[in-house]
Amino acid sequence: MSDLNIDQENEQELVVSEAPIKPKRPPLYKVILLNDDFTPMDFVVDILKRFFGMNEDKATQIMLHIHHRGIGVCGVYSKDVAESKVQIVNDYARHNQHPLLCSMEKS
Ligand code: TYC
């Protein structure tokens, strides 16, 4: 046993647990699609339905937004899920010989 009394021991314990506990929320990532001149509109709509759970109307609205503005958000996810979506969409586009580009950015 140490030669500190109970109060001194408690005080020492307090010192080590003094750092404030500030849990940070894990960052979220936007998955984005970029416009290009070659990928067919129907293919982009299919991607938005197939991989981002959109219905026909929502997918068409987002596709047209990207077509007119150059870029658009498909969804917001944890880092792991966003990375996986980007990989799957880019692989799928390449497999179908389209230049469509999917990317992600911190939300
Ligand atoms: N601009 C394309 C066209 O006119 C359509 C398109 C929309 C392509 C969205 C990519 O992310 C995209 N066929």
Short mmCIF file of N, CA and C and ligand atoms in Angstrom, two decimals, residues 33-41 44 62-64 66-67 70 100-101, ligand 1:
data_model
loop_
_atom_site.label_atom_id
_atom_site.label_comp_id
_atom_site.label_asym_id
_atom_site.label_seq_id
_atom_site.Cartn_x
_atom_site.Cartn_y
_atom_site.Cartn_z
N LEU A 33 -22.51 12.48 -58.14
CA LEU A 33 -22.34 12.09 -59.54
C LEU A 33 -21.97 13.33 -60.33
N LEU A 34 -21.10 13.15 -61.31
CA LEU A 34 -20.69 14.26 -62.17
C LEU A 34 -21.35 14.10 -63.54
N ASN A 35 -21.67 15.21 -64.14
CA ASN A 35 -22.24 15.18 -65.49
C ASN A 35 -21.15 14.88 -66.52
N ASP A 36 -21.55 14.30 -67.61
CA ASP A 36 -20.68 14.19 -68.80
C ASP A 36 -21.59 14.21 -70.01
N ASP A 37 -20.98 14.27 -71.21
CA ASP A 37 -21.78 14.43 -72.42
C ASP A 37 -22.20 13.10 -73.05
N PHE A 38 -21.76 11.99 -72.50
CA PHE A 38 -21.91 10.70 -73.21
C PHE A 38 -22.80 9.68 -72.52
N THR A 39 -22.80 9.66 -71.18
CA THR A 39 -23.60 8.66 -70.47
C THR A 39 -25.09 8.92 -70.73
N PRO A 40 -25.83 7.90 -71.18
CA PRO A 40 -27.26 8.11 -71.45
C PRO A 40 -28.04 8.46 -70.16
N MET A 41 -29.03 9.34 -70.33
CA MET A 41 -29.86 9.74 -69.18
C MET A 41 -30.51 8.53 -68.50
N VAL A 44 -28.22 6.78 -66.06
CA VAL A 44 -28.05 7.49 -64.78
C VAL A 44 -29.28 7.28 -63.89
N ILE A 62 -33.15 14.06 -59.94
CA ILE A 62 -31.73 14.20 -59.59
C ILE A 62 -30.85 14.13 -60.84
N MET A 63 -31.18 13.23 -61.76
CA MET A 63 -30.40 13.11 -63.00
C MET A 63 -30.45 14.44 -63.77
N LEU A 64 -31.64 15.04 -63.87
CA LEU A 64 -31.77 16.31 -64.61
C LEU A 64 -31.02 17.44 -63.90
N ILE A 66 -28.26 17.06 -62.19
CA ILE A 66 -26.83 16.86 -62.52
C ILE A 66 -26.56 17.28 -63.97
N HIS A 67 -27.48 16.91 -64.86
CA HIS A 67 -27.35 17.25 -66.28
C HIS A 67 -27.24 18.78 -66.48
N GLY A 70 -24.18 20.12 -63.49
CA GLY A 70 -22.83 19.55 -63.56
C GLY A 70 -22.47 18.58 -62.46
N LEU A 100 -19.33 7.76 -66.94
CA LEU A 100 -19.92 8.34 -65.72
C LEU A 100 -18.95 8.25 -64.54
N LEU A 101 -18.83 9.37 -63.80
CA LEU A 101 -17.93 9.42 -62.64
C LEU A 101 -18.72 9.65 -61.35
N1 TYC B 1 -25.45 14.74 -69.81
C1 TYC B 1 -25.86 13.40 -70.11
C2 TYC B 1 -26.60 13.38 -71.44
O1 TYC B 1 -26.98 14.41 -71.96
C3 TYC B 1 -26.76 12.81 -69.01
C4 TYC B 1 -26.07 12.69 -67.69
C5 TYC B 1 -26.71 13.08 -66.53
C6 TYC B 1 -24.79 12.15 -67.62
C7 TYC B 1 -26.11 12.96 -65.30
C8 TYC B 1 -24.15 12.02 -66.37
O2 TYC B 1 -24.24 12.25 -63.98
C9 TYC B 1 -24.83 12.41 -65.22
N2 TYC B 1 -26.80 12.18 -72.00
#
